[in-house]
């Protein structure tokens, strides 16, 4: 499996390709602070994909929702270091994290900011 590093704009475009999908929390590993959100195409034309968030420091919202519309933006982590935030205003979902990857479609990742 080969992953492609993307900047925030290109990564957002990949996520936008799944806009309208059903979203659900697939797993959370507290030893790695890793959250995986499963995105399922409601038309069932594509296989589901996983959207992983690494080094999560904040998570709020539902465990599943329809019509996913995540927006990723830069944010600051609690310790002042640079990070990201993904938010779906309509669903009330928010996660703050250090890096992310989308796998199962075109594998890509958003690098940790320094």
XYZ file of N, CA and C in Angstrom:
342
model
N 0.839 -1.164 0.000
C 0.000 0.000 0.000
C 0.892 1.237 0.000
N 0.654 2.119 -0.940
C 1.463 3.327 -1.065
C 0.610 4.539 -0.713
N 1.104 5.356 0.216
C 0.397 6.558 0.631
C 1.042 7.776 -0.002
N 0.232 8.767 -0.314
C 0.713 10.002 -0.901
C 0.514 11.136 0.097
N 1.596 11.875 0.398
C 1.501 13.022 1.298
C 0.843 14.182 0.562
N -0.141 14.785 1.199
C -0.872 15.899 0.595
C -0.835 17.114 1.510
N -0.937 18.308 0.923
C -1.097 19.495 1.756
C -2.563 19.553 2.198
N -2.888 20.500 3.056
C -4.223 20.546 3.623
C -5.304 20.742 2.556
N -5.043 21.569 1.559
C -6.027 21.815 0.501
C -6.310 20.545 -0.294
N -5.270 19.838 -0.695
C -5.448 18.601 -1.469
C -6.115 17.518 -0.618
N -5.760 17.455 0.669
C -6.379 16.476 1.555
C -7.872 16.774 1.703
N -8.216 18.059 1.838
C -9.622 18.448 1.938
C -10.376 18.057 0.675
N -9.743 18.190 -0.481
C -10.390 17.797 -1.734
C -10.704 16.304 -1.745
N -9.801 15.488 -1.201
C -10.067 14.040 -1.117
C -11.257 13.765 -0.199
N -11.298 14.466 0.929
C -12.424 14.293 1.849
C -13.713 14.768 1.183
N -13.643 15.873 0.451
C -14.825 16.394 -0.239
C -15.394 15.386 -1.238
N -14.538 14.513 -1.749
C -15.009 13.460 -2.645
C -15.960 12.498 -1.963
N -15.996 12.523 -0.639
C -16.882 11.661 0.145
C -18.010 12.454 0.800
N -18.136 13.733 0.433
C -19.200 14.564 1.001
C -20.555 13.909 0.765
N -21.386 13.895 1.802
C -22.699 13.270 1.711
C -22.715 11.816 2.162
N -21.533 11.253 2.418
C -21.446 9.858 2.862
C -22.002 9.717 4.279
N -22.335 8.497 4.634
C -22.667 8.189 6.024
C -21.348 8.030 6.775
N -21.261 8.593 7.965
C -20.036 8.523 8.764
C -20.332 7.844 10.089
N -19.380 7.044 10.553
C -19.537 6.403 11.862
C -18.164 6.133 12.458
N -18.088 6.265 13.768
C -16.826 5.960 14.438
C -16.632 4.454 14.371
N -15.518 4.058 13.768
C -15.206 2.647 13.596
C -14.412 2.127 14.786
N -13.449 2.944 15.258
C -12.654 2.536 16.418
C -11.905 3.727 17.001
N -11.531 3.569 18.256
C -10.660 4.533 18.917
C -9.664 3.743 19.742
N -8.383 4.024 19.543
C -7.316 3.360 20.303
C -6.701 4.386 21.229
N -6.950 4.264 22.519
C -6.444 5.264 23.440
C -4.944 5.158 23.666
N -4.344 4.000 23.370
C -2.894 3.887 23.521
C -2.161 4.650 22.421
N -2.832 4.920 21.322
C -2.236 5.683 20.218
C -3.012 6.968 19.946
N -4.081 7.199 20.698
C -4.961 8.351 20.472
C -5.379 8.429 19.008
N -5.734 7.276 18.456
C -6.112 7.183 17.043
C -7.603 6.897 16.906
N -8.260 7.745 16.123
C -9.677 7.604 15.836
C -9.835 7.234 14.373
N -10.674 6.252 14.092
C -10.985 5.908 12.707
C -12.475 6.109 12.481
N -12.788 6.925 11.481
C -14.163 7.172 11.072
C -14.385 6.449 9.748
N -15.408 5.627 9.705
C -15.758 4.895 8.488
C -16.690 5.771 7.658
N -16.361 5.935 6.376
C -17.195 6.691 5.444
C -17.804 5.711 4.451
N -19.130 5.706 4.369
C -19.847 4.778 3.508
C -20.645 5.557 2.470
N -20.390 5.258 1.210
C -21.119 5.878 0.099
C -22.571 5.431 0.179
N -23.483 6.395 0.301
C -24.895 6.042 0.451
C -25.494 5.430 -0.814
N -24.832 5.629 -1.966
C -25.314 5.014 -3.200
C -24.788 3.593 -3.357
N -23.839 3.210 -2.496
C -23.211 1.894 -2.497
C -22.459 1.594 -3.788
N -22.039 2.632 -4.505
C -21.240 2.441 -5.721
C -19.766 2.218 -5.409
N -19.361 2.646 -4.209
C -17.962 2.507 -3.795
C -17.909 1.769 -2.464
N -16.807 1.084 -2.263
C -16.564 0.428 -0.979
C -16.307 1.494 0.085
N -16.650 1.211 1.346
C -16.364 2.168 2.421
C -14.858 2.427 2.541
N -14.528 3.583 3.082
C -13.138 3.931 3.340
C -12.985 4.313 4.807
N -11.738 4.363 5.256
C -11.442 4.776 6.621
C -10.733 6.115 6.625
N -11.129 6.976 7.520
C -10.480 8.262 7.720
C -9.901 8.230 9.127
N -8.583 8.147 9.210
C -7.910 8.018 10.501
C -7.368 9.365 10.952
N -7.541 9.642 12.234
C -6.996 10.843 12.864
C -6.026 10.380 13.942
N -4.802 10.899 13.916
C -3.752 10.458 14.833
C -3.452 11.514 15.891
N -3.084 11.034 17.073
C -2.752 11.897 18.211
C -3.887 12.866 18.515
N -5.086 12.314 18.638
C -6.272 13.119 18.942
C -6.175 13.690 20.353
N -6.547 14.947 20.482
C -6.559 15.575 21.808
C -7.960 16.009 22.222
N -8.893 16.007 21.278
C -10.260 16.431 21.586
C -11.209 15.749 20.610
N -12.332 15.296 21.137
C -13.342 14.639 20.319
C -14.705 14.962 20.916
N -15.623 15.415 20.075
C -16.989 15.703 20.528
C -17.955 15.423 19.395
N -19.155 14.994 19.753
C -20.183 14.806 18.743
C -20.750 13.411 18.714
N -21.528 13.130 17.681
C -22.203 11.836 17.561
C -21.237 10.722 17.152
N -21.660 9.481 17.358
C -20.853 8.333 16.938
C -21.170 7.921 15.508
N -22.307 8.386 14.983
C -22.637 8.165 13.574
C -23.562 9.279 13.109
N -23.470 9.602 11.819
C -24.313 10.639 11.244
C -24.365 10.471 9.737
N -25.352 11.119 9.123
C -25.512 11.048 7.673
C -25.068 12.375 7.060
N -24.900 12.366 5.760
C -24.539 13.575 5.006
C -23.275 14.233 5.551
N -22.194 13.448 5.646
C -20.913 13.937 6.149
C -20.440 15.139 5.340
N -19.974 16.143 6.070
C -19.471 17.375 5.453
C -18.329 17.913 6.309
N -17.250 17.121 6.426
C -16.109 17.509 7.255
C -15.283 18.592 6.584
N -14.856 19.542 7.389
C -13.954 20.596 6.937
C -12.729 20.552 7.841
N -11.538 20.460 7.233
C -10.282 20.419 7.984
C -9.651 21.802 7.950
N -9.179 22.234 9.111
C -8.481 23.511 9.186
C -7.331 23.407 10.181
N -6.397 24.329 10.069
C -5.288 24.372 11.004
C -5.799 24.850 12.356
N -5.193 24.339 13.412
C -5.536 24.769 14.769
C -4.314 24.599 15.656
N -4.425 25.039 16.885
C -3.340 24.869 17.848
C -3.728 23.785 18.836
N -2.747 22.973 19.198
C -2.975 21.931 20.181
C -2.907 22.549 21.583
N -3.293 21.813 22.597
C -3.322 22.327 23.965
C -1.969 22.840 24.439
N -0.905 22.210 23.952
C 0.433 22.632 24.373
C 0.997 23.766 23.510
N 0.180 24.289 22.594
C 0.606 25.390 21.735
C 1.230 24.957 20.426
N 1.451 23.653 20.260
C 2.034 23.164 19.012
C 0.970 23.170 17.911
N 1.418 23.235 16.652
C 0.448 23.279 15.546
C -0.250 21.932 15.343
N -1.504 21.987 14.964
C -2.279 20.784 14.701
C -3.395 21.095 13.722
N -4.395 20.246 13.716
C -5.542 20.401 12.821
C -6.834 20.165 13.593
N -7.920 20.626 12.996
C -9.250 20.351 13.507
C -10.126 19.963 12.324
N -10.903 18.894 12.484
C -11.906 18.503 11.486
C -13.257 18.712 12.141
N -14.146 19.398 11.420
C -15.440 19.763 11.989
C -16.542 19.524 10.959
N -17.632 18.955 11.424
C -18.846 18.839 10.626
C -19.913 19.616 11.385
N -20.132 20.849 10.979
C -21.062 21.740 11.683
C -22.464 21.151 11.769
N -22.948 20.582 10.674
C -24.303 20.045 10.649
C -24.516 18.907 11.633
N -23.487 18.099 11.828
C -23.591 16.945 12.727
C -23.172 17.282 14.152
N -22.439 18.379 14.326
C -21.912 18.704 15.652
C -20.693 17.876 16.013
N -19.960 17.399 15.010
C -18.772 16.559 15.223
C -17.510 17.404 15.118
N -16.590 17.207 16.075
C -15.299 17.906 16.080
C -14.231 16.948 16.570
N -13.080 16.937 15.886
C -11.914 16.211 16.368
C -10.684 17.079 16.127
N -9.798 17.164 17.130
C -8.532 17.882 16.995
C -7.421 16.842 17.024
N -6.459 16.991 16.109
C -5.499 15.920 15.883
C -4.194 16.477 15.312
N -3.189 15.594 15.208
C -1.874 15.993 14.692
C -1.697 15.660 13.216
N -2.223 14.521 12.765
C -2.106 14.117 11.363
C -3.275 13.195 11.031
N -3.446 12.914 9.732
C -4.602 12.127 9.321
C -4.270 11.331 8.068
N -5.025 10.271 7.846
C -4.880 9.524 6.597
C -6.245 9.036 6.141
N -6.382 8.939 4.826
C -7.579 8.406 4.194
C -7.138 7.147 3.467
N -7.748 6.021 3.785
C -7.337 4.778 3.135
C -8.542 3.974 2.680
N -8.306 3.181 1.655
C -9.360 2.366 1.081
C -9.800 2.886 -0.273
N -9.410 4.092 -0.600
C -9.697 4.704 -1.891
C -8.330 5.019 -2.466
N -8.010 6.258 -2.681
C -6.639 6.642 -3.001
C -5.984 6.966 -1.673
N -5.067 6.112 -1.240
C -4.451 6.294 0.055
C -3.669 7.600 0.098
N -3.951 8.413 1.075
C -3.283 9.698 1.195
C -3.212 10.075 2.669
N -2.280 10.973 2.991
C -2.185 11.411 4.372
C -1.826 12.876 4.466
N -2.211 13.446 5.580
C -1.944 14.830 5.922
C -0.874 14.804 7.001
N 0.288 15.335 6.670
C 1.426 15.281 7.604
C 1.200 16.143 8.839
N 1.895 15.760 9.880
C 1.901 16.559 11.103
C 2.589 17.890 10.815
N 2.018 18.973 11.319
C 2.613 20.302 11.148
C 3.758 20.471 12.130
N 4.752 21.267 11.731
C 5.874 21.507 12.660
C 6.042 22.982 12.912
